[in-house]
Each structure stands twice: as C-alpha cells, then as structure tokens.
Coordinates of C-alpha atoms in Angstrom, one line a residue:
Chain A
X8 CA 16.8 6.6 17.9
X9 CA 16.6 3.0 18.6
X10 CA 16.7 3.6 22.6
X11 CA 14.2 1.7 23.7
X12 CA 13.2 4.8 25.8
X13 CA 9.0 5.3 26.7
X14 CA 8.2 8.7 25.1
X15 CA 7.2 9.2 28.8
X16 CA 10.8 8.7 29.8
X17 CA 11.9 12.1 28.1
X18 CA 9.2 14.0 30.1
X19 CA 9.0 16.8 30.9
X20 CA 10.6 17.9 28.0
X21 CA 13.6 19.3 27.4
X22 CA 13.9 22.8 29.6
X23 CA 16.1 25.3 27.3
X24 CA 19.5 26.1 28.7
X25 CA 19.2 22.9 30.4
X26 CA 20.7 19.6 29.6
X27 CA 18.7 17.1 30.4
X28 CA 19.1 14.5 28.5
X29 CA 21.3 14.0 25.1
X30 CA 20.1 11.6 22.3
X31 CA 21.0 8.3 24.6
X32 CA 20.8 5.9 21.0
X33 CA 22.0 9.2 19.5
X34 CA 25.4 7.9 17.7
X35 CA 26.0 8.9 14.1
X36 CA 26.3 12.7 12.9
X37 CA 28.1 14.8 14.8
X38 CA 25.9 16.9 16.9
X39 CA 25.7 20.6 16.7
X40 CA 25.4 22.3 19.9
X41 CA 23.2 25.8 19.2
X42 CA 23.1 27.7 22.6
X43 CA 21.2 24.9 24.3
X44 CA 20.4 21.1 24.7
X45 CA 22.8 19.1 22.9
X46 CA 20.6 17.1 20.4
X47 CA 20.6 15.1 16.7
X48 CA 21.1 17.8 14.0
X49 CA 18.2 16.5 12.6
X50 CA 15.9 16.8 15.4
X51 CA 13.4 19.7 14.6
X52 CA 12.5 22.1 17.8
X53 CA 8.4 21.2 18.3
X54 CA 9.4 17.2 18.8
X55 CA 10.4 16.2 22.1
X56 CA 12.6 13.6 20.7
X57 CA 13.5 11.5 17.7
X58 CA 11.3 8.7 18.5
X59 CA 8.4 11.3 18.2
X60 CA 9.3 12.7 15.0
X61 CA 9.7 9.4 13.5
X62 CA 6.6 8.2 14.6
X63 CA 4.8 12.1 13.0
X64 CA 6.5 11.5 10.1
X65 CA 5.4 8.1 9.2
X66 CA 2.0 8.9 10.2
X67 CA 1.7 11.5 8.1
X68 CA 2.9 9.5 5.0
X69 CA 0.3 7.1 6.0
X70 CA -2.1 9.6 5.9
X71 CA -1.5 10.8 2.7
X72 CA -1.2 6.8 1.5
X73 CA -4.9 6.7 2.4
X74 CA -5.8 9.3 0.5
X75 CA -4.3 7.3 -2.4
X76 CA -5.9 4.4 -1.6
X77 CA -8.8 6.4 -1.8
X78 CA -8.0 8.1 -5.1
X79 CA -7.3 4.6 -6.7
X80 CA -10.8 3.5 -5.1
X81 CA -12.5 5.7 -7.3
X82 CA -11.5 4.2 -10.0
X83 CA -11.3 0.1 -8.6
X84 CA -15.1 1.4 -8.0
X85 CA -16.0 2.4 -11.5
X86 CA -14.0 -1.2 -13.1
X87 CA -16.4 -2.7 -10.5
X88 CA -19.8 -1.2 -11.4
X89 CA -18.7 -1.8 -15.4
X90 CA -17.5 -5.1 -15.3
X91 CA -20.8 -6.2 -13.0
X92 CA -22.6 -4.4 -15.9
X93 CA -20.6 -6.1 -18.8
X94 CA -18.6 -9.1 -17.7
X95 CA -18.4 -10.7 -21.1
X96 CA -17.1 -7.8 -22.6
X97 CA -14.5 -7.1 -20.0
X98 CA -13.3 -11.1 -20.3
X99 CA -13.2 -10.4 -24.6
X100 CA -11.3 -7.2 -23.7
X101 CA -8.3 -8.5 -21.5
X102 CA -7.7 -11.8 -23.2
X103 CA -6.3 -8.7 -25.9
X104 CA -3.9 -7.7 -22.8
X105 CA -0.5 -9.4 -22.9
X106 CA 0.1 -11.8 -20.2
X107 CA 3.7 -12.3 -20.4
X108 CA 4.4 -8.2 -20.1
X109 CA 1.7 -8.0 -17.8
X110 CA 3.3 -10.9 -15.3
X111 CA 6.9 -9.6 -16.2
X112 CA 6.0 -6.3 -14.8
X113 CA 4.4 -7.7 -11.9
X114 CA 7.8 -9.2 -11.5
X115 CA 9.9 -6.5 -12.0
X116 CA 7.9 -4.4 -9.3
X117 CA 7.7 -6.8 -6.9
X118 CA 11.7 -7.0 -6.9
X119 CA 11.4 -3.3 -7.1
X120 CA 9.9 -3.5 -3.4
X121 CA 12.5 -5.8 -2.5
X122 CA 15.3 -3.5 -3.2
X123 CA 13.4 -0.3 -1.9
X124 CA 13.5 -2.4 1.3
X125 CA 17.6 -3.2 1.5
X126 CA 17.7 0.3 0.5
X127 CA 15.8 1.2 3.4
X128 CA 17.5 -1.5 5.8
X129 CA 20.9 0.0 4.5
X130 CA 20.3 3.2 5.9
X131 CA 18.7 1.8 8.6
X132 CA 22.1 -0.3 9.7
X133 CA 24.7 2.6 8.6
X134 CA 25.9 0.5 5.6
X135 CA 28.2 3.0 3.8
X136 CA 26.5 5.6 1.4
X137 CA 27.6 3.3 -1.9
X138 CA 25.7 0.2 0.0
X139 CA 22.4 2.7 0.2
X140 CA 22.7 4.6 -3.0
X141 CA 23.4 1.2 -5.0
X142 CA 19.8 -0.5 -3.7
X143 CA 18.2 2.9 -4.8
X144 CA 19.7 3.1 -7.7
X145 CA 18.7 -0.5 -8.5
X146 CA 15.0 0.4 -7.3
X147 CA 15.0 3.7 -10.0
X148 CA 16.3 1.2 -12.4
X149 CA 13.5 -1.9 -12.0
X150 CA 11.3 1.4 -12.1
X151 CA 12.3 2.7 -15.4
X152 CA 12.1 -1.3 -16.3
X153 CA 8.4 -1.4 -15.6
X154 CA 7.7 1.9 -17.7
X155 CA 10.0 0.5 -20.3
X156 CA 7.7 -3.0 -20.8
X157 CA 4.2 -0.2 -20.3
X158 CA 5.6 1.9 -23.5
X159 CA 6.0 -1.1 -25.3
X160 CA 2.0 -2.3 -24.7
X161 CA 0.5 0.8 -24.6
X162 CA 2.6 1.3 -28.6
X163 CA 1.3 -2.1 -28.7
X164 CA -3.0 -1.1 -28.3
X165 CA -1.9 2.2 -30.3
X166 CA -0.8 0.0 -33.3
X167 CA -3.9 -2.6 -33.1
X168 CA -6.5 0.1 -32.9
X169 CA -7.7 -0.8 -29.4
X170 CA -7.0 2.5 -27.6
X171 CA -10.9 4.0 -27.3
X172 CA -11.7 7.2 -29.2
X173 CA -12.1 7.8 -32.9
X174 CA -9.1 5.3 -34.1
X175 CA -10.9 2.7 -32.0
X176 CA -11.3 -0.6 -34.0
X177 CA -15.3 -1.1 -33.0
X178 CA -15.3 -4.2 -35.8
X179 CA -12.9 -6.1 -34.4
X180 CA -15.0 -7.2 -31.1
X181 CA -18.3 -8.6 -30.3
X182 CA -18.8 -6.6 -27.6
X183 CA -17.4 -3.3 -28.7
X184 CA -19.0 -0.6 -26.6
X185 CA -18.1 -2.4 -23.2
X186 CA -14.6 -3.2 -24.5
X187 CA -14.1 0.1 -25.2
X188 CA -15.0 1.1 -21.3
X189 CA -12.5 -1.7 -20.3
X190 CA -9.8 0.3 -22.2
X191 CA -11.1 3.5 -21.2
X192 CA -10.5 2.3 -17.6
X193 CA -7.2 -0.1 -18.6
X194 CA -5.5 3.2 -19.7
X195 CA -7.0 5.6 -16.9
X196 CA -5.6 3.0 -14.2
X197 CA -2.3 2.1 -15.7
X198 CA -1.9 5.8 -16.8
X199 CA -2.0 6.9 -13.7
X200 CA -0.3 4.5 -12.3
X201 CA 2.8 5.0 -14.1
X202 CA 2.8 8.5 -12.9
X203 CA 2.9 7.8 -9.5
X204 CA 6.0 5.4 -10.9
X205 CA 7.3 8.1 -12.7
X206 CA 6.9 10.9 -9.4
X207 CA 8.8 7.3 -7.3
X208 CA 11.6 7.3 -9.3
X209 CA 12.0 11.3 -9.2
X210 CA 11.9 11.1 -5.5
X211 CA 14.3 8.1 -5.2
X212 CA 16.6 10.5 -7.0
X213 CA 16.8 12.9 -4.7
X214 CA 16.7 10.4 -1.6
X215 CA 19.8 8.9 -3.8
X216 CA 21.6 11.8 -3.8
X217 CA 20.9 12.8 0.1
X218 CA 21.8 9.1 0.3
X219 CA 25.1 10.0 -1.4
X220 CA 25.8 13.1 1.0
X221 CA 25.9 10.7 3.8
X222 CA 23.0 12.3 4.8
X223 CA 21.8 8.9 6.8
X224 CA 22.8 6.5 9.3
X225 CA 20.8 4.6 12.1
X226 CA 20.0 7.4 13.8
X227 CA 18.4 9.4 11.2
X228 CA 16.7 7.8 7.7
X229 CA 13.1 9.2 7.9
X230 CA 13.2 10.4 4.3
X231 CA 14.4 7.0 3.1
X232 CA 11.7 5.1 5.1
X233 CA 9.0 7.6 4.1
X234 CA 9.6 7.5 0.6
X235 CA 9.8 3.6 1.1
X236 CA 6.5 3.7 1.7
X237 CA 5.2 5.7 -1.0
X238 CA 7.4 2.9 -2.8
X239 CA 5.4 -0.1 -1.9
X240 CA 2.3 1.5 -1.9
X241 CA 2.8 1.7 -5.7
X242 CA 3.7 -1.8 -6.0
X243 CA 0.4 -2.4 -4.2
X244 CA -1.6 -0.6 -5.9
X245 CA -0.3 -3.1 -9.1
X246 CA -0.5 -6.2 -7.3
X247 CA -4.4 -5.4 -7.8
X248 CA -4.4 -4.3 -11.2
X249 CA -3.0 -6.8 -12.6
X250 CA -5.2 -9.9 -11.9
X251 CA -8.4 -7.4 -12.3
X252 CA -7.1 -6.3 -16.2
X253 CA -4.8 -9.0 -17.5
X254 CA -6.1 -12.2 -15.5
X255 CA -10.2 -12.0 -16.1
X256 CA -10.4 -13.2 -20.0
X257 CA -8.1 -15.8 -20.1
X258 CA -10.2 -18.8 -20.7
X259 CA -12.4 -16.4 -23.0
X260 CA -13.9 -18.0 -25.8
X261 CA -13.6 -21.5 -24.3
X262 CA -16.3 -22.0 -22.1
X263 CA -18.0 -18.6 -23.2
Chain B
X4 CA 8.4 1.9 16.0
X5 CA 10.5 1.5 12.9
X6 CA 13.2 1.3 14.3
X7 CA 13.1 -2.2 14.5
X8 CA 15.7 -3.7 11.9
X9 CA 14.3 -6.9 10.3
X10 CA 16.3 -9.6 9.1
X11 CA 17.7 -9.7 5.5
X12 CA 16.4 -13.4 5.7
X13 CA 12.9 -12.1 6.6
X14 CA 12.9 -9.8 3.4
X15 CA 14.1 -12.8 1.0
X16 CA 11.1 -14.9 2.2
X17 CA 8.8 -12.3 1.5
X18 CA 9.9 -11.5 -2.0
X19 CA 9.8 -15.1 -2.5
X20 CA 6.4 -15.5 -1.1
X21 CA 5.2 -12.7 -3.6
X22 CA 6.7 -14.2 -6.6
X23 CA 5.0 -17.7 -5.9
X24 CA 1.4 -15.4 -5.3
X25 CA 2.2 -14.0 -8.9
X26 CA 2.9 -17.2 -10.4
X27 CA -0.3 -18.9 -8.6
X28 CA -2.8 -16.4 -9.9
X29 CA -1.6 -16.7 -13.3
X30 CA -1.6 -20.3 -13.7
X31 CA -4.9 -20.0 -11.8
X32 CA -6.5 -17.8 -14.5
X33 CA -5.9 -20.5 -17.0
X34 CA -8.9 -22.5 -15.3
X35 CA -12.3 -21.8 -15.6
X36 CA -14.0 -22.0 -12.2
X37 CA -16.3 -19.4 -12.6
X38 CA -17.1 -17.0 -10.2
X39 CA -14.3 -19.0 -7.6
X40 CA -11.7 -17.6 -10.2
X41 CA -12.2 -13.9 -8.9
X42 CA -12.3 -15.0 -5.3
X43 CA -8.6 -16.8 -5.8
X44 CA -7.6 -13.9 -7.7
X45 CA -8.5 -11.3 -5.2
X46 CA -7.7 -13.3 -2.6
X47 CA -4.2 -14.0 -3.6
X48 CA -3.6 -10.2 -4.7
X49 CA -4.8 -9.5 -0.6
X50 CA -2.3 -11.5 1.0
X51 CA 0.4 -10.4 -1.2
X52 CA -0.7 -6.7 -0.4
X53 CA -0.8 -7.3 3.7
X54 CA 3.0 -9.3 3.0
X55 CA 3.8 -5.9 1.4
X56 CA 2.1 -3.5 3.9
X57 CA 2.6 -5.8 7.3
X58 CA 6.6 -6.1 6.5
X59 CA 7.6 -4.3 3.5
X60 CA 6.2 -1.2 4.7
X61 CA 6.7 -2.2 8.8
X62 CA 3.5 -1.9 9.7
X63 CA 4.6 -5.2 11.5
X64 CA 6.7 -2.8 14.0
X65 CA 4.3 -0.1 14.0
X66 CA 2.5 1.6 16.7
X67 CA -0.8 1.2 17.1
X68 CA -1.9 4.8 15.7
X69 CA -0.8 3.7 12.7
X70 CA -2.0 0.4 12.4
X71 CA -5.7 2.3 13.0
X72 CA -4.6 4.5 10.1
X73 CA -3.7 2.2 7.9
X74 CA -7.3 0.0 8.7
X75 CA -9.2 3.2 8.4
X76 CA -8.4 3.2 4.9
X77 CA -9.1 -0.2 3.7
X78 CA -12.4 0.2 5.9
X79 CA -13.6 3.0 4.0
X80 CA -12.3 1.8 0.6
X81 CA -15.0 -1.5 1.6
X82 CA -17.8 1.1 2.7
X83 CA -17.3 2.9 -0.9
X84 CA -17.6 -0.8 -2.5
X85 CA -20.1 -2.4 -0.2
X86 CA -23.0 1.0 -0.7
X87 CA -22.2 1.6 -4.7
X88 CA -22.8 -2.2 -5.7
X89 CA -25.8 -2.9 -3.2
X90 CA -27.1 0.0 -5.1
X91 CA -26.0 -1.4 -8.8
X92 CA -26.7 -4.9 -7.8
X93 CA -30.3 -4.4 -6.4
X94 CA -31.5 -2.3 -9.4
X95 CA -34.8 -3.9 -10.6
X96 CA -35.3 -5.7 -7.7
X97 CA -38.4 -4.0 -6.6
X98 CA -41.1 -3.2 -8.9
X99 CA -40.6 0.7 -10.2
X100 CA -36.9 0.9 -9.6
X101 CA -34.6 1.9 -12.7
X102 CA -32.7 -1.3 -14.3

C-alpha cells in the first residue's frame, strides 16, 4: 500500500489481460492470480488500486462519524437549551453524579483509545496476529470496564430515587422539575452512549478474530483502521459528556 | 493517507496529554469562576477531542477530502448550536415575543 505512488501514477488503469503494474508496496498475502492482473487479494475490482480503496473506505466511515456527531448533537442541543433555561437546577443535579466513577471512566476510555491505537499500529506494522489480537482484546476489555463502573451508577440513581418517572424522589431537591430534565437527559446521553460502547466491543470481536486469522498485515488493515475510528469517536463523544454532566455542580451550594 | 505509521512515542504523549486534560478539568471544577468555568471546561474537552481526532484517528495523515469531511461536521454541529440558542436566548427581547 505504502508506495508512495500518485493515484495518477497507476493511470490508466489496469487494462484486463494485461499486466501493467503489480501492487509495487504489495508484500504480505500471497497473491491470487484470477485470469488477469496479478493484484492484493483484498483489492476489490471497481478501485484502481489499494491506495484508492483505502482512502473510500475511510471516507466513508467518516461519513457515517458525522452523522453521529450529528445524532449526539441533537441531544448536546437539548442539554444546552435546558441548562440555559435552568442552570441552578442542572448545578443541584450533578453535584448527585459521582466524580470519582465519572473521572475513572474517563480514564479507562481514554486508555481504551490508546490501545485501539497499538492495535491499529500492530496491524499496521505486521506485528504477529497475537501482538494485534492482544491490543484488541485489551481495548474490549477497558470497554467492558467502562460499562462495568456505568452499571454500578446507574444501580446507584435506581437505589436513591433519582432516575425520572414515577419512583422519582421530587422531595429530595429544591429544584425538582429541572433536575429531573437533567436526568432525563443524563440517562438518554449515557444510555446511548454505552450502546455505541456495547456495538464497539461487538465489532472489536469480530476485527479480533479476523485479527486472529492473520487476516492483516501492512498491506491490508482497513477493517482494523475503520473500526479504530468508530473506536475514538466514542471516546470523543465522552470526553464531552463528562465535564457537561459530572463537572457543572461541583461548587454547588457554596457560592449558590 | 494512512498509511503513514506514527511513532509509538507519539501515541504515549498523546495519552499522556489526555490524562493531564482529564485531571485539569476536574480540579478546575472545584473553583468557582463563574461563567469562565464552562469556557475551561469546554475548552479543555476541545483540545483533547482534536488530540484524539488529529492523531488518534490520523486525520493528521489524512487527505484533504477528509479533513473537509471531518470540518463539515463540527461546522454544522456549530450552525445547529449557534440558530437554536440565538433563538432561546433572544426570547423576550422585543416587546410581543414569547418568554
């Protein structure tokens, strides 16, 4: 892949029956020759080359990551309108939120990302299939960490009456009808959230076990990369919740 | 294109920088400074989100095509935020408009 070839380079394309060029950076996987131009077993027939279908393939995750970032918009957008309409009541409602799971699972994800990217670098420099399956392995298991610590707050808000509906504690506040839109919002956010941790781990699963089929070296790791990025994109998506819920009421009831 | 194969060392700094971010906006929150403490706090979660995006996610190495993607959607993720709140935030302004 890495051939430092222009696209342009490789035009025109490839002319069936003809062998014009094959794979220069092509090193790993043996090829399979099919009745025509020698190429990476990988290499699907409508790219030119596997530069090109790299390039389509991360495009198209990013794509679909804007679409998320969209998705989570909505609901960034509807904390913001809220908390501009009841700020005290959000600051009441997330001095309730633990810090110290709420920071430890910031942790954990952010070493989450770090391991999703030596998984990705693994593949990237051929390191043997145990080298790339055991960084995303470690990624699935920081993952199941972070859902882990969310089970034991969300238990947490069950047991203290805080989770909005008819078992909501309305007493226990001063400003219960806004605190109750900041949980409303908490659990929406987090909730979904977690799925998208829970659909990461499911697909590092399977990228583990193509992983494990020696199914990438440095001249193929697209799924790897691709799924990397859905990866980090989670762990984004945190890195903003967590100020925005568990940071905002921490010197409530001081100066307030 | 990704293909570019960033030093472990590279990686390690990151994470690093990302843990001391985490660390800073906590013991930030402990402070009152008013409104300043949700400009820290978003501001600190921003750069640790372009660390993640710019090497994390390679966007560093990327083509230009997807360095317009990826803006595209942080620009419209501002339009949605700048319309709704000067909406919200102007209500009552003018005599006759809803609070």
């Amino acid at each position: 892949m890495s051939d430092g070839h222009t696209p342009s380079e490789h035009y025109p394309g490839p002319v069936h029956g003809v062998p014009v060029h094959a794979e220069p950076g092509y090193a790993g996987l043996s090829g399979q020759v099919h009745g025509h131009v020698p190429h990476h077993p990988k290499l699907q027939h409508h790219f030119d080359d596997m530069d090109q279908q790299v390039e389509a393939s991360t495009l198209g995750m990013w794509v679909f990551l804007v679409t998320e970032i969209m998705f989570f918009g909505g609901l960034f957008m509807a904390y913001l309108v809220y908390r501009s309409a009841q700020p005290d009541a959000f600051q009441e409602a997330s001095a309730h939120l633990s810090i110290f799971w709420g920071g430890l699972n910031t942790a954990v994800l952010i070493f989450s990302s770090l391991t999703m990217a030596l998984a990705v670098r693994a593949a990237q420099t051929s390191l043997p299939p145990k080298v790339q399956v055991g960084w995303i392995v470690a990624t699935m298991f920081l993952g199941s960490v972070f859902l882990g610590v969310k089970v034991i707050e969300y238990s947490d808000k069950f047991r203290e009456s805080i989770v909005p509906g008819p078992y909501f504690n309305a007493a226990m506040w001063t400003h219960p009808t806004g605190v109750e839109m900041f949980y409303s919002l908490y659990f929406i956010m987090t909730g979904l959230h977690a799925l998208h941790m829970i659909i990461g781990i499911a697909l590092m699963a399977v990228i583990a076990w193509m992983a494990w089929r020696r199914q990438f070296d440095s001249s193929y790791y697209t799924p790897v990369e691709v799924s990397g990025l859905y990866w980090h994109f989670v762990d984004i998506v945190w890195i903003f919740l967590f100020p925005l819920l568990y940071l905002i009421g921490r010197h409530y009831g001081e100066g307030h | 294109m990704s293909a570019h194969v960033a030093p472990k060392s590279l990686y390690y700094t990151i994470f690093a920088a990302l843990m001391v971010g985490t660390v800073l906006t906590v013991v930030v929150a402990f402070f009152d400074l008013g409104f300043l403490n949700n400009v820290v706090m978003l501001g600190i979660a921003s750069v640790k989100a372009l660390l993640v995006i710019l090497f994390f996610m390679h966007v560093r190495w990327s083509t230009r095509l997807t360095w317009v993607v990826v803006a595209s959607g942080f620009f419209f993720l501002m339009i949605l935020f700048t319309f709704t709140m000067m909406d919200y935030l102007t209500r009552g302004w003018l005599v006759g408009t809803l609070r």
